[in-house]
Amino acid sequence: MTPLLEVDDLRVAFRRRGEPDTVAVDGVSFDVAPGQVIGLVGESGCGKSVTAMAIMRLLPARGVRVTGSVQLDGVDLLGLSESQMRERRGKDLSMVFQDPLSSLNPVIPIGLQVTEVLARHRGMAKEPARKAAADLLERVGIPDPRRRLGSYPHQLSGGMRQRALIAIALACRPRLLIADEPTTALDVTIQAQILELLRELVRETGAALIMITHDLGVVAGLCETVNVLYGGRIVERAQRHRLFGTPRHPYTHGLLRSIPRLDAPSGEELVAIRGSVVDNLPWEHACAFAPRCPRAVDLCTGTTPLAETSGGRLLRCHNPVPASAE
Amino acid sequence: MSTTWATRRKTRIDDLSAGRSLTSEAFRRLRRDPVALTGATIVGVFVVIAALAPLIAPHGAAEAFPALQENLRPGSIPGPQDGFPLGGDQLGRDFYSRMLLASQQTLLVGVLATVIGLIVGIVIGTLAGAFGGWVDTVLMRVTDVLLAVPSLLLAISVAALAASPSQTTVIIAVAVVGVPIFARLLRGSMLSQRDSDHVIAATALGVKRPAVVLRHMLPNAIGPVIVQATLTLATAILDAAALSFLGLGDADPGRAEWGLMLAQAQSYLDVRPALAFYPAIAIIVVALGFTLLGESLREALDPKGSR
């Protein structure tokens, strides 16, 4: 299938006067096919949110350098003018943010925030837009949607707010939805509902979904392909069951071993990854994970390319965990 | 007891689902605040008096009465008597009527000056905060210069630019003093809105730039500016009175004005101090009323304070 979105060698550098650039995203490439759900996983500061912001072109123009290409249907989004990009945001590609309370405008009712997008991209008149908005709210599972149109964000519960945000993001049926940690601010039970809702809506509308999260549980339930990011680069990419079944990169392996499991023998200790993320990325000289890696070898101080291994898995490691380890 | 609890509980839930905005929440807080009530009472009484002044004042502002003029001596100004509750002034006019009518001028000048200053300030602050870059730099440097000049000195300078002092020059001069305060305040809160999640979210939905600024940024940023406006009303009244006091105010003898009345009463302080006392008290009380109201409004709208 031809991909809907092709991200090729995306690089985002934050520039500061008198100091070397801080590279947040360092040559990330991935494709998303229509209807596909992929995951970008990594800890804080690995560049996953910056990747999303770069695709949406929401990073400030000053002090940030974005290179590479982001092609949506063959059109390079990075080459569009700001007004052309505005035409596409919300219509062709849309985004759901982490904190549903602060992502909604506190002084205008929910209904207006839905109809605003409908009026903007579909030129809908007031009444039809209100009706469509009520339908949308109903579709995302908000009870009594007609009445909720007049509610302000602070009057809704966290789960309702996230549902409303999803309704707004999907109002114009975008072909690509980026969800940046959509469940982080929610309770576990609500998280499950929201994930289920996202899954349904994506299937229903045929939209592609990029799920950005630090929660491997979210990924396990939702994504077909998983990209593991570390220090601004993809260190491992594989189909979901392969990644969780046989993680090859020591980082992925370490992450999975640090999560408590129901089927683990009782008394087994969780293994933590030692050290913490180093701020400036030393990828040019060595593997950024090498200082924390239990399997580091001499080769790791050289460049570490992303190479394809068996089963379409991409791996950036000189000494991966053997496939039979688990 | 349980029924009361149940009804109260029910009304609260109804309130909530009916869609209570932040503004109505603020009003609910204001109603329980004694400071706000005091301020609102003073302002309310003042506004009513000003509005009804032409009806309740027994005489005109420029009208001189022989009954009062006859008793005018160097060293004696007639005090309260039949038909003239506060006595006469130095020209034999009814002091009580002049006090009432002057409230109208004060309200008019104070409100107009504040509103004009507010509008210009909002335009400048919005432009600076929304565009940033060189627009912001230019507008804010000009604002800084205006802010660096003491407010009364600035008002005097502006008023002195006019060929002859009039009510309009006073309004403009006082408005100019308010502009930089509003502009800087709004610009600051617009800037913090620019990076807020909901503005980024609106941008991510492709909402057009003017709509982002006017619908998503401005309404969230304007709260402190509106509060400042009530506080500025107080200073505007004081500044307008000061300009009149210094002879830069309305020269029309047909209109009474507290600042001017105060200035003219100076020469008669030893003869009849009431002529200075009443206008001074009026100015202070009205300014205090607006300040109290503004301060409690600021507290009520502050999302951090919950009472």
XYZ file of C-alpha atoms in Angstrom:
633
model
C 0.000 0.000 0.000
C 1.311 3.470 -0.766
C 1.991 5.292 2.447
C -0.151 8.221 3.490
C 2.611 9.879 5.434
C 6.302 9.498 4.738
C 8.670 11.021 7.239
C 12.184 10.973 5.883
C 15.312 11.908 7.798
C 13.469 14.388 10.012
C 15.834 16.470 12.065
C 14.874 19.134 14.592
C 17.522 21.313 16.169
C 16.910 23.998 18.764
C 19.374 26.806 18.380
C 20.708 28.883 21.185
C 22.975 31.837 20.779
C 26.570 31.085 21.678
C 25.895 27.435 22.297
C 25.844 24.384 20.079
C 22.444 23.333 18.756
C 20.368 20.971 20.836
C 19.296 18.206 18.507
C 15.930 16.874 19.677
C 15.124 14.703 16.688
C 18.036 13.277 14.781
C 17.142 11.702 11.472
C 13.853 9.970 12.151
C 12.184 8.168 9.230
C 8.957 6.214 9.157
C 5.896 5.629 6.989
C 2.250 5.397 7.891
C -0.250 3.731 5.580
C -3.927 4.748 5.510
C -5.774 3.069 8.353
C -2.554 2.011 10.030
C -1.789 2.599 13.693
C 1.839 3.084 14.566
C 3.446 3.901 17.873
C 6.288 6.233 18.790
C 7.539 5.143 22.175
C 10.242 6.490 24.406
C 10.942 8.221 27.662
C 10.722 11.968 28.323
C 13.058 13.914 26.111
C 13.508 11.227 23.479
C 12.013 13.488 20.832
C 8.635 11.866 20.336
C 6.519 14.975 20.971
C 8.895 17.167 19.007
C 8.503 14.765 16.079
C 4.730 15.229 16.269
C 5.004 19.003 16.542
C 7.369 19.040 13.566
C 4.933 17.022 11.439
C 2.130 19.443 12.375
C 4.501 22.376 11.835
C 3.635 23.726 15.279
C 7.175 24.442 16.402
C 8.097 28.135 16.629
C 9.726 29.450 13.479
C 12.489 31.209 15.317
C 15.314 29.308 16.925
C 14.238 25.945 15.563
C 15.631 24.291 12.464
C 13.601 21.495 10.929
C 15.119 19.556 8.029
C 14.254 16.408 6.152
C 10.887 15.838 4.578
C 7.382 15.101 5.784
C 5.264 14.025 2.837
C 1.532 13.720 3.190
C 0.129 12.215 -0.013
C 3.296 13.185 -1.815
C 3.180 16.838 -0.711
C 6.054 17.980 1.457
C 4.437 19.675 4.455
C 7.714 21.318 5.415
C 7.740 23.153 2.073
C 4.220 24.606 2.382
C 3.540 28.198 3.284
C 2.027 28.872 6.692
C -1.402 29.624 5.180
C -1.359 26.461 3.049
C -0.465 24.527 6.182
C -3.369 26.118 8.050
C -5.707 24.857 5.353
C -4.515 21.315 5.994
C -4.382 21.313 9.767
C -7.593 19.987 11.198
C -8.758 18.876 7.740
C -6.050 16.512 6.467
C -4.126 15.976 9.638
C -5.102 16.627 13.194
C -3.770 16.203 16.684
C -5.009 15.232 20.141
C -2.996 16.613 23.020
C -1.994 15.296 26.380
C -3.817 17.546 28.817
C -7.492 17.806 27.878
C -8.228 20.633 30.299
C -5.558 23.021 29.137
C -6.063 22.076 25.488
C -9.628 23.352 25.484
C -10.357 27.058 25.502
C -11.671 27.730 29.030
C -13.883 30.692 28.130
C -15.951 29.304 25.292
C -18.419 26.405 25.406
C -17.488 22.999 24.020
C -20.083 23.269 21.265
C -18.520 26.391 19.838
C -15.116 24.742 19.809
C -16.483 21.914 17.683
C -18.512 24.092 15.332
C -15.577 26.438 14.866
C -13.611 23.695 13.105
C -16.623 22.611 11.049
C -17.226 26.179 9.923
C -13.566 26.670 9.165
C -12.943 23.644 7.005
C -16.367 22.680 5.742
C -17.961 26.113 5.588
C -20.938 24.823 7.556
C -23.619 27.274 8.667
C -24.468 27.699 12.326
C -27.418 25.338 12.684
C -26.129 22.397 10.629
C -22.785 22.762 12.398
C -24.502 22.582 15.787
C -26.306 19.467 14.771
C -23.134 17.905 13.419
C -21.344 18.859 16.623
C -24.002 17.175 18.735
C -23.684 14.057 16.579
C -19.917 14.107 17.013
C -20.179 14.437 20.775
C -22.639 11.592 20.819
C -20.331 9.481 18.677
C -17.455 9.899 21.135
C -19.737 8.819 23.952
C -20.699 12.068 25.642
C -24.173 11.652 27.138
C -26.850 14.286 26.495
C -24.757 15.905 23.733
C -27.238 18.701 22.871
C -26.994 20.058 26.382
C -23.252 19.531 26.594
C -22.740 21.858 23.642
C -23.292 24.720 26.066
C -20.972 23.378 28.759
C -17.634 24.927 29.534
C -14.540 22.719 29.720
C -14.251 23.043 33.518
C -17.720 21.538 33.881
C -16.725 18.269 32.234
C -14.805 15.394 33.778
C -11.330 14.534 32.529
C -12.548 11.655 30.416
C -15.350 13.763 28.916
C -12.875 16.503 28.049
C -10.601 14.065 26.269
C -13.632 12.703 24.404
C -14.544 16.251 23.404
C -10.989 16.900 22.215
C -11.085 13.738 20.131
C -14.435 14.825 18.674
C -12.930 18.181 17.738
C -9.821 16.605 16.223
C -11.881 14.167 14.155
C -14.644 16.654 13.241
C -13.449 17.085 9.674
C -12.438 13.436 9.230
C -8.694 13.970 8.874
C -6.771 11.179 7.220
C -4.012 11.363 9.774
C -4.465 11.727 13.500
C -1.545 12.248 15.821
C -2.309 11.448 19.447
C 0.339 12.834 21.782
C 0.014 10.951 25.067
C -3.788 11.193 24.952
C -4.284 9.047 28.040
C -1.499 10.245 30.327
C -3.670 12.688 32.258
C -6.468 10.157 32.798
C -7.307 7.354 35.239
C -6.507 3.837 34.175
C -10.167 2.903 33.639
C -10.799 6.010 31.565
C -7.557 5.358 29.672
C -8.906 2.021 28.497
C -12.161 3.641 27.329
C -10.356 6.378 25.442
C -8.029 3.891 23.751
C -10.995 1.766 22.772
C -12.709 4.866 21.383
C -9.640 5.852 19.369
C -9.374 2.346 17.986
C -13.030 2.346 16.915
C -12.905 5.791 15.373
C -9.756 5.049 13.437
C -11.313 1.880 12.071
C -14.536 3.720 11.261
C -13.018 6.702 9.485
C -10.087 4.861 7.953
C -7.700 7.445 9.387
C -4.091 6.619 10.099
C -3.051 7.082 13.697
C 0.317 7.946 15.157
C 0.242 7.120 18.833
C 2.856 8.874 20.898
C 3.332 7.511 24.380
C 5.759 6.461 27.045
C 3.354 3.746 28.122
C 4.184 0.405 26.564
C 0.813 -0.923 27.702
C -0.954 1.585 25.453
C 1.203 0.534 22.526
C 0.643 -3.159 23.165
C -3.100 -2.750 22.876
C -3.271 -0.459 19.878
C -0.325 -0.223 17.494
C 0.591 -2.492 14.611
C 4.090 -1.171 14.243
C 6.115 0.232 17.080
C 9.029 2.638 16.824
C 11.185 2.864 19.921
C 12.958 6.201 20.190
C 16.014 6.952 22.229
C 17.921 10.224 22.195
C 16.113 11.499 19.093
C 16.701 8.410 16.970
C 14.745 5.282 16.281
C 16.624 2.434 17.932
C 14.212 -0.366 17.101
C 11.184 -0.803 14.898
C 9.149 -3.966 14.616
C 5.681 -5.366 14.388
C 4.002 -5.229 17.769
C 4.089 -8.935 18.558
C 7.703 -9.259 17.467
C 8.760 -6.265 19.538
C 7.039 -7.446 22.669
C 7.861 -11.116 22.068
C 11.508 -10.752 21.253
C 12.841 -7.268 21.952
C 16.311 -7.139 20.378
C 17.613 -3.725 21.301
C 19.012 -3.628 24.845
C 16.946 -0.487 25.516
C 13.650 -2.077 24.473
C 14.642 -5.197 26.315
C 15.413 -3.180 29.443
C 12.130 -1.262 29.209
C 10.091 -4.439 28.999
C 11.963 -6.046 31.866
C 11.290 -3.007 34.068
C 7.497 -3.423 33.803
C 5.728 -5.627 36.348
C 3.908 -8.538 34.716
C 1.051 -10.632 35.955
C 2.540 -13.873 34.644
C 5.977 -13.343 36.143
C 6.983 -15.766 38.898
C 6.325 -14.165 42.272
C 9.385 -12.733 43.969
C 11.119 -11.942 40.694
C 12.798 -8.558 40.857
C 12.171 -5.872 38.282
C 15.295 -4.815 36.443
C 15.903 -1.085 36.112
C 17.914 0.486 33.332
C 20.888 2.052 35.051
C 21.758 5.716 34.733
C 19.526 8.353 33.188
C 19.156 10.128 29.871
C 22.125 12.245 28.893
C 21.051 15.647 27.668
C 23.309 16.365 24.737
C 23.267 13.602 22.244
C 26.544 11.981 21.409
C 25.257 9.966 18.452
C 28.043 11.189 16.163
C 30.701 9.617 18.281
C 28.967 6.631 19.786
C 25.663 4.978 20.487
C 23.748 7.323 22.828
C 22.552 4.396 24.866
C 26.051 2.902 25.296
C 26.729 4.525 28.712
C 23.644 2.822 30.128
C 23.821 -0.362 28.126
C 24.638 -3.685 29.801
C 25.677 -5.172 26.441
C 27.964 -2.364 25.239
C 30.981 -3.535 23.244
C 33.951 -1.692 21.742
C 32.121 -1.189 18.452
C 29.519 0.954 20.226
C 31.917 3.883 20.313
C 31.681 4.105 16.517
C 28.663 5.040 14.438
C 25.681 2.776 14.808
C 23.471 2.534 11.727
C 19.841 1.481 11.689
C 19.924 -1.894 9.947
C 17.230 -4.284 8.876
C 17.232 -7.698 10.500
C 14.903 -10.642 10.117
C 11.163 -10.105 9.721
C 11.311 -6.453 8.671
C 12.684 -5.410 12.037
C 14.932 -2.363 12.102
C 17.591 -2.302 14.752
C 20.270 0.185 15.719
C 22.665 -1.973 17.714
C 26.008 -3.748 17.331
C 25.336 -6.301 20.006
C 21.589 -6.940 20.154
C 19.891 -9.224 22.593
C 19.784 -12.677 20.957
C 16.435 -13.494 19.420
C 16.059 -16.552 21.620
C 16.593 -14.665 24.877
C 12.950 -14.686 25.832
C -32.914 19.140 57.432
C -32.387 16.405 54.913
C -34.815 18.048 52.506
C -32.917 21.335 52.621
C -29.737 19.484 51.916
C -31.364 17.663 49.054
C -32.790 20.806 47.499
C -29.560 22.662 47.889
C -27.697 19.764 46.371
C -30.129 19.678 43.492
C -29.893 23.359 42.720
C -26.135 23.157 42.700
C -26.200 20.349 40.176
C -28.721 22.286 38.094
C -26.535 25.358 38.246
C -23.638 23.314 37.021
C -25.358 21.699 34.100
C -26.960 24.966 33.064
C -23.466 26.093 32.157
C -22.063 28.476 34.697
C -19.205 30.476 33.313
C -16.195 31.857 35.115
C -17.810 35.276 35.058
C -20.932 34.207 36.903
C -18.740 32.363 39.377
C -16.874 35.614 39.984
C -20.129 37.487 40.561
C -21.188 34.888 43.074
C -17.955 35.539 44.988
C -18.384 39.313 44.742
C -21.823 39.198 46.310
C -20.386 37.730 49.489
C -17.482 40.155 49.795
C -18.107 43.120 52.153
C -15.339 45.170 50.517
C -16.892 44.662 47.110
C -20.323 45.548 48.474
C -18.992 48.769 50.034
C -17.290 49.712 46.778
C -20.325 48.822 44.713
C -22.601 50.837 47.019
C -20.429 53.938 46.766
C -20.139 53.598 43.002
C -23.845 52.855 42.684
C -24.922 55.880 44.718
C -22.463 58.056 42.814
C -23.732 56.877 39.432
C -27.372 57.397 40.452
C -26.652 60.896 41.735
C -24.726 61.753 38.579
C -27.478 60.428 36.347
C -30.250 62.222 38.214
C -28.278 65.396 39.034
C -30.166 67.692 36.638
C -33.447 66.513 38.198
C -32.550 66.603 41.877
C -30.392 69.731 41.860
C -32.668 72.611 42.895
C -30.749 75.203 40.882
C -28.441 75.540 37.896
C -24.638 75.458 38.209
C -24.110 79.002 36.923
C -27.159 80.565 38.533
C -26.308 83.319 41.061
C -28.833 84.370 43.652
C -29.286 87.910 45.025
C -30.216 86.438 48.404
C -26.749 84.907 48.600
C -24.853 87.679 46.830
C -26.180 90.325 49.215
C -24.516 88.629 52.131
C -21.182 88.225 50.356
C -18.484 90.193 52.170
C -14.741 89.954 52.026
C -14.331 87.641 54.991
C -17.815 86.131 54.990
C -19.638 83.742 52.667
C -23.227 82.860 53.525
C -23.693 79.445 55.139
C -26.672 77.052 55.012
C -30.043 78.775 54.938
C -33.551 78.333 53.650
C -33.497 76.958 50.080
C -29.716 76.605 50.074
C -28.864 73.533 52.213
C -25.081 73.983 51.899
C -25.089 77.703 51.572
C -23.610 79.727 48.737
C -20.189 79.828 47.121
C -17.843 82.739 46.544
C -19.999 84.042 43.655
C -23.360 83.569 45.305
C -24.295 80.338 43.532
C -26.043 77.414 45.230
C -23.229 75.212 46.547
C -25.456 72.145 47.002
C -26.613 72.174 43.357
C -23.063 72.669 42.151
C -21.840 69.679 44.200
C -24.543 67.464 42.659
C -24.034 68.668 39.094
C -20.277 68.280 39.361
C -20.684 64.535 39.896
C -21.966 64.336 36.337
C -18.798 65.886 34.937
C -16.651 63.617 37.063
C -18.440 60.467 35.918
C -18.436 61.550 32.283
C -14.747 62.455 32.211
C -13.676 59.425 34.247
C -15.634 56.876 32.219
C -14.884 58.360 28.797
C -11.185 58.741 29.529
C -10.956 55.176 30.829
C -12.926 53.696 27.941
C -10.881 55.537 25.322
C -7.653 54.542 27.055
C -8.906 50.969 27.327
C -9.803 50.680 23.654
C -6.512 52.124 22.433
C -4.606 50.041 24.984
C -6.373 46.853 23.912
C -5.590 47.499 20.256
C -1.908 48.160 20.987
C -1.596 45.277 23.442
C -3.292 42.838 21.066
C -1.090 43.821 18.145
C 2.071 43.592 20.221
C 1.141 40.342 21.913
C -0.218 38.601 18.848
C 2.452 39.534 16.349
C 5.564 39.752 18.469
C 8.747 40.556 16.577
C 9.417 44.129 15.506
C 5.770 45.210 15.896
C 6.011 44.238 19.541
C 9.387 45.908 19.974
C 8.318 49.236 18.470
C 4.978 49.398 20.319
C 6.457 48.400 23.642
C 9.370 50.848 23.483
C 6.890 53.682 22.902
C 4.815 52.327 25.786
C 7.905 52.203 27.990
C 8.619 55.851 27.280
C 5.056 56.812 28.222
C 5.236 54.694 31.368
C 8.489 56.348 32.392
C 6.793 59.742 32.656
C 4.846 60.222 35.914
C 1.156 59.951 35.075
C 0.077 63.399 36.233
C 3.016 65.044 34.470
C 2.078 63.179 31.300
C -1.548 64.287 31.595
C -0.468 67.894 32.181
C 1.843 67.777 29.153
C -0.871 66.406 26.903
C -3.478 68.846 28.201
C -1.037 71.735 27.759
C -0.630 70.842 24.072
C -4.161 72.066 23.402
C -4.604 75.730 22.532
C -7.330 76.240 25.112
C -8.267 73.863 27.886
C -11.622 72.165 27.525
C -13.435 69.043 28.667
C -12.228 67.180 25.570
C -8.575 67.923 26.280
C -8.988 66.659 29.830
C -10.553 63.414 28.591
C -7.812 62.886 26.010
C -5.038 63.743 28.440
C -6.331 61.313 31.066
C -6.956 58.638 28.425
C -3.352 58.902 27.212
C -2.164 58.164 30.746
C -4.156 54.921 30.798
C -3.090 53.610 27.391
C 0.415 52.342 28.238
C -0.817 50.609 31.389
C -3.522 48.705 29.517
C -1.286 47.963 26.542
C 1.538 46.506 28.596
C -0.774 44.465 30.791
C -2.620 42.981 27.837
C 0.558 42.317 25.884
C 1.955 40.339 28.797
C -1.062 38.132 29.181
C -1.369 37.721 25.397
C 2.212 36.468 25.323
C 1.469 33.852 27.951
C -1.604 32.832 25.949
C 0.462 32.434 22.792
C 2.282 29.400 24.159
C -0.706 27.969 26.005
C -1.936 24.495 25.139
C -5.345 25.535 23.927
C -3.925 28.101 21.522
C -1.535 25.506 20.113
C -4.474 23.102 19.924
C -6.553 25.667 18.032
C -3.641 26.248 15.654
C -3.350 22.484 15.213
C -6.967 22.495 14.026
C -6.201 24.985 11.310
C -8.123 27.863 12.906
C -7.234 31.080 11.102
C -4.827 33.479 12.717
C -7.305 36.331 13.367
C -9.738 33.858 14.941
C -6.981 32.388 17.093
C -6.059 35.862 18.318
C -9.563 37.244 18.789
C -11.435 34.158 19.938
C -8.826 32.079 21.699
C -6.197 34.490 22.977
C -7.913 37.815 23.668
C -10.865 36.600 25.789
C -8.493 34.594 27.950
C -6.049 37.461 28.268
C -8.383 40.368 28.873
C -9.453 39.654 32.469
C -6.633 41.536 34.209
C -7.116 44.461 31.811
C -10.802 44.820 32.670
C -9.927 44.753 36.357
C -7.249 47.353 35.764
C -9.889 49.496 34.054
C -11.957 49.744 37.248
C -8.834 50.732 39.143
C -7.922 53.197 36.419
C -11.376 54.778 36.747
C -10.326 55.881 40.223
C -7.043 57.382 39.066
C -8.743 58.918 36.033
C -11.147 60.758 38.331
C -8.231 61.922 40.478
C -6.179 62.987 37.455
C -9.104 64.849 35.901
C -9.707 66.658 39.187
C -5.998 67.476 39.404
C -5.977 68.918 35.894
C -8.954 71.141 36.742
C -7.326 72.105 39.988
C -4.243 73.221 38.081
C -6.336 75.256 35.657
C -5.975 72.885 32.710
C -9.546 71.703 32.910
C -12.895 72.693 31.591
C -13.069 76.500 31.539
C -16.814 76.629 30.917
C -18.325 78.511 33.871
C -21.684 76.888 33.138
C -20.370 73.555 34.375
C -19.379 72.687 37.905
C -16.377 70.432 38.492
C -15.035 69.231 41.837
C -11.364 69.839 41.014
C -12.030 73.373 39.886
C -14.297 74.032 42.870
C -11.487 72.868 45.132
C -8.995 75.155 43.401
C -11.238 78.189 43.688
C -12.057 77.450 47.311
C -8.375 77.812 48.239
C -8.659 81.578 48.563
C -11.555 81.220 50.973
C -10.175 78.454 53.189
C -10.134 80.694 56.274
C -13.527 82.187 55.471
C -15.516 79.067 54.635
C -13.546 75.790 54.662
C -16.689 73.820 53.681
C -16.221 75.064 50.101
C -12.989 73.049 49.895
C -14.033 70.291 52.258
C -17.055 68.940 50.337
C -15.466 68.661 46.873
C -12.356 67.085 48.401
C -14.389 64.494 50.307
C -16.469 63.764 47.204
C -13.365 63.126 45.091
C -11.809 60.905 47.755
C -14.950 58.859 48.403
C -15.676 58.246 44.718
C -12.065 57.289 43.980
C -12.113 54.999 47.018
C -15.329 53.368 45.830
C -13.889 52.519 42.442
C -10.662 51.278 44.027
C -12.486 48.978 46.449
C -14.646 47.608 43.665
C -11.664 47.118 41.367
C -9.562 45.408 43.997
C -12.266 42.963 44.953
C -13.036 42.331 41.296
C -9.391 41.457 40.804
C -9.530 39.017 43.705
C -12.803 37.490 42.544
C -11.506 36.883 39.024
C -8.226 35.465 40.251
C -8.559 31.731 39.562
C -6.051 30.970 42.328
C -8.177 32.450 45.095
C -11.207 30.318 45.913
C -13.595 31.590 48.524
